[in-house]
GROMACS .gro file of C-alpha atoms in nm:
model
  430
    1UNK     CA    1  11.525  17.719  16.206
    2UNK     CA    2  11.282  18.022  16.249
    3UNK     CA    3  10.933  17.926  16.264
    4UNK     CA    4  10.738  18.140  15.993
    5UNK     CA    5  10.583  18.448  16.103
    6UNK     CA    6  10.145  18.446  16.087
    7UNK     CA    7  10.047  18.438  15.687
    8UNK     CA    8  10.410  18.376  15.629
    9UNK     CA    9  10.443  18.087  15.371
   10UNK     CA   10  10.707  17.869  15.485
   11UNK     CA   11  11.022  17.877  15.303
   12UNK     CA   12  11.129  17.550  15.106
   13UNK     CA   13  11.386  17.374  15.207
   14UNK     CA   14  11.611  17.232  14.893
   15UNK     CA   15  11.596  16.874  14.864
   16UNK     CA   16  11.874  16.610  14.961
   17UNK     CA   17  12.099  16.617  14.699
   18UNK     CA   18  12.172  16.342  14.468
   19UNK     CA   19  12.501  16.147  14.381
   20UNK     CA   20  12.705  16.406  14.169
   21UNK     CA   21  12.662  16.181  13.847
   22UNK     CA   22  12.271  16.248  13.921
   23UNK     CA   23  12.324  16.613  13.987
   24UNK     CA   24  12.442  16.655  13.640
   25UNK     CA   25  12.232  16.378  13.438
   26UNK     CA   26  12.030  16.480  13.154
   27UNK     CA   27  11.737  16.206  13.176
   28UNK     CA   28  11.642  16.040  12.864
   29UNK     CA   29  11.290  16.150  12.748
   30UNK     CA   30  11.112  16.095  12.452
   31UNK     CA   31  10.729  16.233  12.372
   32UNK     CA   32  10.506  15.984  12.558
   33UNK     CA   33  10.170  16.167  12.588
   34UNK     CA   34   9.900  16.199  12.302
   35UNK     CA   35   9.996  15.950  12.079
   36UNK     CA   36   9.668  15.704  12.094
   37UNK     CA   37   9.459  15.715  11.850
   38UNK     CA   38   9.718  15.831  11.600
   39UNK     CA   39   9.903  15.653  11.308
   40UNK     CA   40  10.239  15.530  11.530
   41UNK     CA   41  10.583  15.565  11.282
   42UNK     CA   42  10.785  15.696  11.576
   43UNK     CA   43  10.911  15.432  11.870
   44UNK     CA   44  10.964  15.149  11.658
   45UNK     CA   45  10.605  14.921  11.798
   46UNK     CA   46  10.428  14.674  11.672
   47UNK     CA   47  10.144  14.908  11.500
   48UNK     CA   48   9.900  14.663  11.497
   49UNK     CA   49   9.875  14.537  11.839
   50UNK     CA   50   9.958  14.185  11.998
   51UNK     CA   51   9.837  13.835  11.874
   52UNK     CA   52   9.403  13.766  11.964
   53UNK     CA   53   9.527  13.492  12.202
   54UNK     CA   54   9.743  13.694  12.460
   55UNK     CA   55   9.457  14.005  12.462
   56UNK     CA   56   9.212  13.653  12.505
   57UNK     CA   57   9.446  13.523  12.834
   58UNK     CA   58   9.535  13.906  12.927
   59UNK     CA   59   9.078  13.896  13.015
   60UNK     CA   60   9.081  13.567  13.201
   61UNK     CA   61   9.312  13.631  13.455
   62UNK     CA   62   9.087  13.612  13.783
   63UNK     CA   63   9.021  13.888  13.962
   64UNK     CA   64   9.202  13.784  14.296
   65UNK     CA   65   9.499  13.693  14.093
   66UNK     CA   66   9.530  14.074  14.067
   67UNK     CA   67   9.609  14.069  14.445
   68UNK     CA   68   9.901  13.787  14.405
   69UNK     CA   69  10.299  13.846  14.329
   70UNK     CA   70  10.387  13.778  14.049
   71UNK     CA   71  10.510  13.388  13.927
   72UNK     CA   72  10.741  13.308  13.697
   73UNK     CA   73  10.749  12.922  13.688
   74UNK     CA   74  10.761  12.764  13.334
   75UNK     CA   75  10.858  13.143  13.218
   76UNK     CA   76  11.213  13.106  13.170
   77UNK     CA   77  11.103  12.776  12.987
   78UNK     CA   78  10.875  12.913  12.766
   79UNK     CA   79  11.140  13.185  12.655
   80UNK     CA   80  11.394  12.868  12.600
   81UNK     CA   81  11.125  12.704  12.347
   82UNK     CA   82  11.084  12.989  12.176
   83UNK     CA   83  11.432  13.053  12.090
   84UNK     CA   84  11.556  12.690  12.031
   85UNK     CA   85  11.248  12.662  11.751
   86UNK     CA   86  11.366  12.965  11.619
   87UNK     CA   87  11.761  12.776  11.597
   88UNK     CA   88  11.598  12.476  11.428
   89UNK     CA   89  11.676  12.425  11.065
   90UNK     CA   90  11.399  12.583  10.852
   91UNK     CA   91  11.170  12.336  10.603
   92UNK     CA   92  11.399  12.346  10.293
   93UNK     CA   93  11.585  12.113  10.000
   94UNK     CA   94  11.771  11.974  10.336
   95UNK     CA   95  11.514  11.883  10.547
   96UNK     CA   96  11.591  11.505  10.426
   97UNK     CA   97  11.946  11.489  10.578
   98UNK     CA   98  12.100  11.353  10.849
   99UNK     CA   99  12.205  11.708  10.961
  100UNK     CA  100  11.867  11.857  10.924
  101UNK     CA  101  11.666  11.571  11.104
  102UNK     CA  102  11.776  11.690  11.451
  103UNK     CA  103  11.715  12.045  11.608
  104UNK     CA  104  11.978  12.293  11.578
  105UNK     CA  105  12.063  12.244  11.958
  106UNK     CA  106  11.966  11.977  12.209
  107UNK     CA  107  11.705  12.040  12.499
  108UNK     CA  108  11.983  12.059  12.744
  109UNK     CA  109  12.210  12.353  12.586
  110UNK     CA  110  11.989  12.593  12.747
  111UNK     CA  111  11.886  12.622  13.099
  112UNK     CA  112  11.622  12.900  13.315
  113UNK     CA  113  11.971  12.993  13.470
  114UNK     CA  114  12.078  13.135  13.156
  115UNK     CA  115  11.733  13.344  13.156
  116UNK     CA  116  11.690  13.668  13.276
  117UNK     CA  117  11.374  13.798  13.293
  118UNK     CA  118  11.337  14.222  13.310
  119UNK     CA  119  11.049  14.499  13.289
  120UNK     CA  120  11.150  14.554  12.938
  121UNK     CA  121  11.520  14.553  12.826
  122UNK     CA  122  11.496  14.903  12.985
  123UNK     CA  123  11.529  14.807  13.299
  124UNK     CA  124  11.794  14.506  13.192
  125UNK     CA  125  12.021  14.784  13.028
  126UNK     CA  126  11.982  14.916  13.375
  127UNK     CA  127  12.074  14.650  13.565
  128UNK     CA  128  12.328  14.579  13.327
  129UNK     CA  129  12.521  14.939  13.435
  130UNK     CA  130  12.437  14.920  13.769
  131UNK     CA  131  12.573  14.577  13.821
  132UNK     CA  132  12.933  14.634  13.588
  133UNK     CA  133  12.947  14.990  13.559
  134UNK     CA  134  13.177  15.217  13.836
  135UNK     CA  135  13.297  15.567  13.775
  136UNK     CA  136  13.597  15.616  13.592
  137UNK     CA  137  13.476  15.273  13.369
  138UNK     CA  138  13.469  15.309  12.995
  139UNK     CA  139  13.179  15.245  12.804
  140UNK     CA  140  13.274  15.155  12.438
  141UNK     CA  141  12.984  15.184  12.170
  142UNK     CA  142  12.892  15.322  11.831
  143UNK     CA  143  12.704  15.639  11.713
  144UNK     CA  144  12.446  15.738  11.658
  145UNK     CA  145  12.298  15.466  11.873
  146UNK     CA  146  11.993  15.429  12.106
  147UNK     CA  147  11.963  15.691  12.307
  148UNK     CA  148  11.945  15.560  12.643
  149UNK     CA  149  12.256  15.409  12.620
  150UNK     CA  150  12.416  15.749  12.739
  151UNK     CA  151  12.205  15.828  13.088
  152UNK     CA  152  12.265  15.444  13.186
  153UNK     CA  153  12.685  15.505  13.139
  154UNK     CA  154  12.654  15.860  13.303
  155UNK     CA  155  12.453  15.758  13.602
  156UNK     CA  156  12.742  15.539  13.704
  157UNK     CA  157  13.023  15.831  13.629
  158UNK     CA  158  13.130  15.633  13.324
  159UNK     CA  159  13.349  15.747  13.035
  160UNK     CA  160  13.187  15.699  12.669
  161UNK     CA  161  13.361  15.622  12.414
  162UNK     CA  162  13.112  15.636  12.089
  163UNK     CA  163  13.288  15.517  11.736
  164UNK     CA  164  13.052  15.699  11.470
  165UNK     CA  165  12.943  15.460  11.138
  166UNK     CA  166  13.085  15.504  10.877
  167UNK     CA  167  12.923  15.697  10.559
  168UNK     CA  168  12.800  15.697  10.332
  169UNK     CA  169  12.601  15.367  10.426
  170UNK     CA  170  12.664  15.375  10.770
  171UNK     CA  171  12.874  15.074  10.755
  172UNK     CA  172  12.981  14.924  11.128
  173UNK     CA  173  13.319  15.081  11.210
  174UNK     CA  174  13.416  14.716  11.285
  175UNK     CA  175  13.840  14.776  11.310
  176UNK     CA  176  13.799  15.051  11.498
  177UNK     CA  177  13.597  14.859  11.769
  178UNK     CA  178  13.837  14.613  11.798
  179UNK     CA  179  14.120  14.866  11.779
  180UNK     CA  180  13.956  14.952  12.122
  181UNK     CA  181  13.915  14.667  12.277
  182UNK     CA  182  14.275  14.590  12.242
  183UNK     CA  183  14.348  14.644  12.595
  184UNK     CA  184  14.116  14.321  12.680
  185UNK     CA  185  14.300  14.035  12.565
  186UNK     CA  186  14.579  13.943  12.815
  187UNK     CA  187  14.752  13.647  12.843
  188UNK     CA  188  14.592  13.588  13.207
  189UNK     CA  189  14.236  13.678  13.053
  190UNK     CA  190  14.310  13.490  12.729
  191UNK     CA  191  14.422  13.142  12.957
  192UNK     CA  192  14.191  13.128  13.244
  193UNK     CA  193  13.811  13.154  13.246
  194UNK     CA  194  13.699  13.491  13.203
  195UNK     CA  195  13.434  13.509  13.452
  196UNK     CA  196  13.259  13.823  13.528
  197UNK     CA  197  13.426  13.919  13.834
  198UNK     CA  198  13.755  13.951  13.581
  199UNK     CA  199  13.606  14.194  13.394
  200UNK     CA  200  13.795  14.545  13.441
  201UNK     CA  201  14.114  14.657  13.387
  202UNK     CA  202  14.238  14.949  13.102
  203UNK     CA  203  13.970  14.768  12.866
  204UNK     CA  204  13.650  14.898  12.831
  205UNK     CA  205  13.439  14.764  13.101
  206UNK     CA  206  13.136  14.743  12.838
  207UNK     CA  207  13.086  14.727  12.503
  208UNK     CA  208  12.715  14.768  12.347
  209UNK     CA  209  12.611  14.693  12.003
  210UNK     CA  210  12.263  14.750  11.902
  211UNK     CA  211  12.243  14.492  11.623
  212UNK     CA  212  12.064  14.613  11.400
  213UNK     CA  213  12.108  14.980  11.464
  214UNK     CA  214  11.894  15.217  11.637
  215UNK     CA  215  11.858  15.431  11.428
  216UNK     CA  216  12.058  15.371  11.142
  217UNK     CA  217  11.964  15.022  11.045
  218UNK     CA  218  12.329  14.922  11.055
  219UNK     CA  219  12.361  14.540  11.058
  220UNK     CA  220  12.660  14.313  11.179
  221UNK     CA  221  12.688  13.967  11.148
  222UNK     CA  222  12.647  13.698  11.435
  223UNK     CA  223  12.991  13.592  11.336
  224UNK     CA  224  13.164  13.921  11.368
  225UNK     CA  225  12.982  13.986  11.680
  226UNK     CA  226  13.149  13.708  11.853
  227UNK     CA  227  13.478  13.747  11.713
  228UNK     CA  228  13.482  14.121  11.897
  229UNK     CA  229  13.323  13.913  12.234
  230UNK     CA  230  13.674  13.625  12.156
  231UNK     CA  231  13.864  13.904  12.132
  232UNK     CA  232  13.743  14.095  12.467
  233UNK     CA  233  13.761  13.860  12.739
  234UNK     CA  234  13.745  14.090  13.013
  235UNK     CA  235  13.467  14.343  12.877
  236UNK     CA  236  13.145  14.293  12.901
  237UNK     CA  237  12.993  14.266  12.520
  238UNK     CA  238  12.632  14.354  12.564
  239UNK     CA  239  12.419  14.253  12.232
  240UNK     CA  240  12.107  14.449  12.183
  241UNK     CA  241  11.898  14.264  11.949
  242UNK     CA  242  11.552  14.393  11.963
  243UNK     CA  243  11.497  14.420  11.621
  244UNK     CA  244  11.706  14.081  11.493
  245UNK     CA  245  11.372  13.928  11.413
  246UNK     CA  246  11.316  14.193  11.104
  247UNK     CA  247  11.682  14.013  10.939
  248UNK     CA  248  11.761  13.696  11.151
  249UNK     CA  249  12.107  13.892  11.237
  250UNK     CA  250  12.122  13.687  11.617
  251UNK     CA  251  12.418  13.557  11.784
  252UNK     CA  252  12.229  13.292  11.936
  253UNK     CA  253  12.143  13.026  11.670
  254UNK     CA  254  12.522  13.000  11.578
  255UNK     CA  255  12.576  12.923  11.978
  256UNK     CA  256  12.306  12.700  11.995
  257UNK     CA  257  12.434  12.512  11.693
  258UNK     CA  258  12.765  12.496  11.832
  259UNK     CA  259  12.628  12.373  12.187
  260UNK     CA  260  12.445  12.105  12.014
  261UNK     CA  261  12.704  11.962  11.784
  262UNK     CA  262  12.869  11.830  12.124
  263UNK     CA  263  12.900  11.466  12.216
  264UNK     CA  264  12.943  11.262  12.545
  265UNK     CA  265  13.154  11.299  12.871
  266UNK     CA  266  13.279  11.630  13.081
  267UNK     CA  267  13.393  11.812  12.848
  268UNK     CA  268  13.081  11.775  12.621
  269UNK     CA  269  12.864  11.884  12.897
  270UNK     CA  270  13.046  12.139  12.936
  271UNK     CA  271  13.042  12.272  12.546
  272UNK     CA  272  12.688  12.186  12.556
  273UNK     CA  273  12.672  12.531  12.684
  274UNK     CA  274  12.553  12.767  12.462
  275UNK     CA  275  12.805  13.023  12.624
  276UNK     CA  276  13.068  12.804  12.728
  277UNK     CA  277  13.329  12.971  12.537
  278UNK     CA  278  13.177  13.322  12.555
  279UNK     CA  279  13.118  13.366  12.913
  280UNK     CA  280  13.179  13.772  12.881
  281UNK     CA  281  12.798  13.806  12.634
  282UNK     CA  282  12.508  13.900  12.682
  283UNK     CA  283  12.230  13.925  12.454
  284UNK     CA  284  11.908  14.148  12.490
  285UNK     CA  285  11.565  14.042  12.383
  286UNK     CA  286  11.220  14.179  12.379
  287UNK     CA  287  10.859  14.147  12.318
  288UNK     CA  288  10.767  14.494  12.203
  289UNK     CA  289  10.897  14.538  11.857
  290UNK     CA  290  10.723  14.200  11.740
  291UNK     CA  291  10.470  14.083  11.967
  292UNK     CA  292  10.252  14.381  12.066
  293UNK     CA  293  10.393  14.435  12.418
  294UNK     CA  294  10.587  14.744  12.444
  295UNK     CA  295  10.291  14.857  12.688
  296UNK     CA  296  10.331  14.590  12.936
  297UNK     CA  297  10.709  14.577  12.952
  298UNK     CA  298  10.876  14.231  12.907
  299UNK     CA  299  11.252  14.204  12.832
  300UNK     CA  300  11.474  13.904  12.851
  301UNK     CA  301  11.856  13.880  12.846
  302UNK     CA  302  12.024  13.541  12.760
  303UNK     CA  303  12.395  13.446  12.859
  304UNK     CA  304  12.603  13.247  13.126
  305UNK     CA  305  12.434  13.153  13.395
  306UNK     CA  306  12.703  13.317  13.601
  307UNK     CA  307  12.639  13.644  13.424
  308UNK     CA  308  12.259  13.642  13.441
  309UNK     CA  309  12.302  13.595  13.758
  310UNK     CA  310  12.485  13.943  13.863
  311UNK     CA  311  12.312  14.136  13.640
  312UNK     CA  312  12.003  14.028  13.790
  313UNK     CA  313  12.097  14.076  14.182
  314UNK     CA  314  12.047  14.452  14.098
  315UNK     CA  315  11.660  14.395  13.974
  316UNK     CA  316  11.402  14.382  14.181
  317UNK     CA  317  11.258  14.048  14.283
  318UNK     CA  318  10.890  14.106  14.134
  319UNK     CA  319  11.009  14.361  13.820
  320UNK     CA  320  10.794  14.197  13.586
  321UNK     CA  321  10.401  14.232  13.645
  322UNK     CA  322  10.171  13.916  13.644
  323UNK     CA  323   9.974  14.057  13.309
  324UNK     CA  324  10.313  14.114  13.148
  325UNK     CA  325  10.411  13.766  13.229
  326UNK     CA  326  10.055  13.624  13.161
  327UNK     CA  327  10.085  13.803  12.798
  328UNK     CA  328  10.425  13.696  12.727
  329UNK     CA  329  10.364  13.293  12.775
  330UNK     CA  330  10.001  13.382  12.536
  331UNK     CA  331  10.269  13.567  12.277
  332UNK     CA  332  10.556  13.286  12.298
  333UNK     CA  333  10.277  13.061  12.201
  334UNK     CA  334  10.164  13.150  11.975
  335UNK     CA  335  10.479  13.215  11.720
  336UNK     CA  336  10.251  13.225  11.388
  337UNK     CA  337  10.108  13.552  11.476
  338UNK     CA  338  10.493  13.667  11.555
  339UNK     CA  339  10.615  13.549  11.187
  340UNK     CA  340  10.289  13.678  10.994
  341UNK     CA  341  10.365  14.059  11.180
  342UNK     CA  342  10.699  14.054  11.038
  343UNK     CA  343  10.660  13.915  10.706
  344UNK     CA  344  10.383  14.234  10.643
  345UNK     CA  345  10.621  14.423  10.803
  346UNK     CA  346  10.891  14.352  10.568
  347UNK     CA  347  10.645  14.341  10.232
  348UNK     CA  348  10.549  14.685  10.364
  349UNK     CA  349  10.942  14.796  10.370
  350UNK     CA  350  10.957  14.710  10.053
  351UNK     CA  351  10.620  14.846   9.915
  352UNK     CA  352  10.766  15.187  10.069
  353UNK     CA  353  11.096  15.169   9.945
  354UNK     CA  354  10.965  15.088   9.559
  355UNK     CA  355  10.786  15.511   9.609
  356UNK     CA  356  11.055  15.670   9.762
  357UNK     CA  357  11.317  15.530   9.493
  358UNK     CA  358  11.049  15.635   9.218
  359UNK     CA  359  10.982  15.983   9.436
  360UNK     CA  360  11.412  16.035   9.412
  361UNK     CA  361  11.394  16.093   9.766
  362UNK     CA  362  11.672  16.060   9.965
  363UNK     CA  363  11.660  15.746  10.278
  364UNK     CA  364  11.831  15.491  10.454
  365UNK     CA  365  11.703  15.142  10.523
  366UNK     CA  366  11.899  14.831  10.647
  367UNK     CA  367  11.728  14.635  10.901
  368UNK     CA  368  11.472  14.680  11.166
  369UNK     CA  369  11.118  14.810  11.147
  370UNK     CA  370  11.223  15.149  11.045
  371UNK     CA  371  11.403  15.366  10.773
  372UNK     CA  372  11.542  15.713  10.747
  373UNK     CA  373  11.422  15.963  10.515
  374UNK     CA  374  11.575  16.338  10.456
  375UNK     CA  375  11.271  16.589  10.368
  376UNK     CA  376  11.369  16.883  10.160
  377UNK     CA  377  11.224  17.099  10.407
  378UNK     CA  378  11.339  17.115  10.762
  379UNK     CA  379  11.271  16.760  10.947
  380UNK     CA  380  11.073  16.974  11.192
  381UNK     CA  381  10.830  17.138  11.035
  382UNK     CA  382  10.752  16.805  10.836
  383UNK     CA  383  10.752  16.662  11.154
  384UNK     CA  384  10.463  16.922  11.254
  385UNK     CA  385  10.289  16.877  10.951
  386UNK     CA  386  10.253  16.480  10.960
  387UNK     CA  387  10.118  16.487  11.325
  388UNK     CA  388   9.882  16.716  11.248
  389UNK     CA  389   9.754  16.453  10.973
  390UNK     CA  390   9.726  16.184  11.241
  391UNK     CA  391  10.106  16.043  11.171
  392UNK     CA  392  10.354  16.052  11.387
  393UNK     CA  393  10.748  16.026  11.315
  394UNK     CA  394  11.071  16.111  11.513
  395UNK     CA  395  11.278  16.378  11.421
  396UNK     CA  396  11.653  16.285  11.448
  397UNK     CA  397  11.730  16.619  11.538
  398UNK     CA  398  12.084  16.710  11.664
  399UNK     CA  399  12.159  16.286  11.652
  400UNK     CA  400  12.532  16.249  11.466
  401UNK     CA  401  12.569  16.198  11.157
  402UNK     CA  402  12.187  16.200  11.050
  403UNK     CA  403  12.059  16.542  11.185
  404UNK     CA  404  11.815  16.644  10.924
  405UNK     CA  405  11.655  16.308  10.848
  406UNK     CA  406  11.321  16.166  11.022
  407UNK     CA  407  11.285  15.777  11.141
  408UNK     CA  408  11.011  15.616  11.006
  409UNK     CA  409  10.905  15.269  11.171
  410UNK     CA  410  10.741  15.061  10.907
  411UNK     CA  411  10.354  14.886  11.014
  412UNK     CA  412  10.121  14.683  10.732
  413UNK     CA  413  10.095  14.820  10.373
  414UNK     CA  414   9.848  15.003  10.411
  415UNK     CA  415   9.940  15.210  10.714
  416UNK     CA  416  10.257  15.301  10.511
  417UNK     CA  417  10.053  15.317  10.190
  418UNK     CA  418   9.886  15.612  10.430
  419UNK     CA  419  10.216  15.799  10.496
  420UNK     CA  420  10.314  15.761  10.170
  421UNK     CA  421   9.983  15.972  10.057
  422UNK     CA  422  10.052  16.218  10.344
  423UNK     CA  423  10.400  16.244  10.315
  424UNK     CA  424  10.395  16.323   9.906
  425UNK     CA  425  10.129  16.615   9.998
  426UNK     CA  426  10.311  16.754  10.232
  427UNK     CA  427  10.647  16.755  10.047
  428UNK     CA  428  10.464  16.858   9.715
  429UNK     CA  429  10.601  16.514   9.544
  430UNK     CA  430  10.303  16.522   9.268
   0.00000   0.00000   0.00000
């Protein structure tokens, strides 16, 4: 290599070059600067912030704990408490009976094994398609869908396969998922255990449901979930369920309620797993939507031991900070301030809906924490218009089947009672 000549600048040489699938990847971004301070309707948070008793534990951690690695002990745990009290039978006419006097599931159905604990469900999506994604693998999904769904398959040179809903309500194109999966179920699948390492074959190697939707609001029941896992032994079925809590759509109370309903001997211990017969699910969850703690990144999946286990061999061993895991035992404790968020979140929803029927304006709203409305003018320049009054919403721009509309995530009355006034200005509603 010649050595630059005197006030020569020395030329650059190009960089290593990446994998091809890397070469060619189009990064998922969204607009992550400038947005504190302002009225948040665009990523779906908790606009309100997290419960007084994490920010209260978040303050007394001790300074020299900041120079420790992280420790999860009694995490796992704590995640297991929180999601068998959400399985338990709700105070009601019942609560009297035999069936109700128990918990939905015993102590025992769950285990940490079945835990896995992520820097958001990000990074578990990640691990997720780095651990069961190869090229030439199909990814089977829906669309529109969350975006970073896409980046994930293409890193790995996977093929995607993205079933649109169906209008006009966006209904989940439910036969036509199943239609292809039906290279899955063979009779070798079908009569052994279909343990991860069987997964492969002509059938998709994934299938990922955000349930509800992102962004449509779609919804699909717990029971029609697992009849796609029963009849996909040897795909993956990945459940993203971020935003059950908003309509109690979760695969996991029905499998805890199965698990518990088993008796004595082997083969009850055995059924006493949660995931005993469903061995190919997993099933996302997260603290950001509901619990204030999108900023400090805490995701959790939930399925066979044997599955949590490979997905998290690609994670790093200290992923999840010691504040994030310091905040997310405060926030598990404290499910009150959970339940409150989302019942104002819901009374908001339908404050908002109530104007825009009256208004005659066009939108969408199933579940989550967010709704779709189609301005008359273009979703851009409304776009523009609300961020320059302090409120910002996401344009689903160039997104299938709903280019034109913008997302609206849905905070406390009166944030939305403040869009609502901004909005009908801006669109000249009167």
């Amino acid at each position: 290599m010649t050595s630059p000549s005197p006030g020569e600048r020395p030329a650059v040489s190009p960089c290593p070059p990446a994998r091809p699938e890397v070469e060619t990847l189009t990064a998922y971004s969204a607009p992550l600067e400038g947005r504190r301070g302002l009225l948040r309707l665009d990523f779906n948070e908790n606009t309100v912030g997290p419960s007084p008793k994490v920010v209260e534990a978040v303050r007394a951690i001790p300074a020299d704990h900041y120079a420790i690695y992280p420790e999860y002990n009694g995490l796992r745990e704590a995640v297991i408490a929180s999601l068998l009290a959400e399985a338990a039978p709700r105070p009601g006419p019942a609560a009297g009976s035999a069936a109700a006097a128990g918990t939905a599931a015993g102590p025992s159905t769950l285990t940490p094994a079945h835990i896995g604990l992520f820097n958001g469900v990000d990074e578990a999506l990640h691990a997720v398609f780095h651990a069961y994604g190869a090229a030439g693998d199909r990814l089977l999904t829906t669309s529109p869908t969350f975006g970073y769904y896409t980046p994930c398959a293409r890193m790995q040179g996977m093929e995607i396969e993205a079933i649109p809903y169906q209008l006009p309500d966006f209904a989940f194109p439910f036969e036509e998922i199943k239609a292809a999966l039906g290279g899955s179920a063979s009779p070798t699948a079908l009569g052994g255990p279909a343990t991860p390492t069987a997964l492969g074959g002509s059938a998709p190697r994934l299938l990922l449901i955000c349930n509800p939707n992102n962004p449509t609001g779609t919804r699909l029941a717990p029971e029609r979930v697992l009849e796609l896992a029963a009849a996909a032994p040897r795909t993956l079925v990945v459940v993203d369920e971020l935003y059950e809590a908003f309509t109690g759509d979760s695969v996991l109370p029905l499998l805890l309620a199965a698990a518990g309903e088993a008796t004595t001997g082997a083969a009850a211990a055995a059924a006493s797993d949660p995931f005993a017969a469903f061995p190919n699910l997993l099933v996302l969850r997260s603290l950001a939507k509901t619990a204030g703690l999108a900023g400090l990144r805490f995701g959790f999946a939930v399925g066979a031991p044997a599955l949590v286990d490979r997905v998290s061999r690609v994670s790093g061993p200290y992923d999840v900070n010691s504040v994030a895991v310091t905040a997310a035992h405060a926030a598990l404790a404290d499910q009150a301030y959970i339940d409150a968020y989302v019942a104002e979140v819901l009374r908001a929803q339908a404050w908002l809906l109530e104007h825009l029927v009256a208004a005659g304006v066009r939108h969408h709203a199933a579940g989550g924490n967010y709704l779709l409305i189609w301005p008359r003018r273009p979703a851009a320049t409304v776009e523009a218009e609300l961020r320059a009054a302090g409120i910002l919403v996401r344009s689903m721009a160039g997104k299938p089947l709903i280019d034109g509309a913008l997302r609206v995530s849905l905070g406390t009355t009166e944030q939305m009672a403040t869009f609502w006034a901004a909005y009908r200005h801006i669109e000249a509603l009167g």
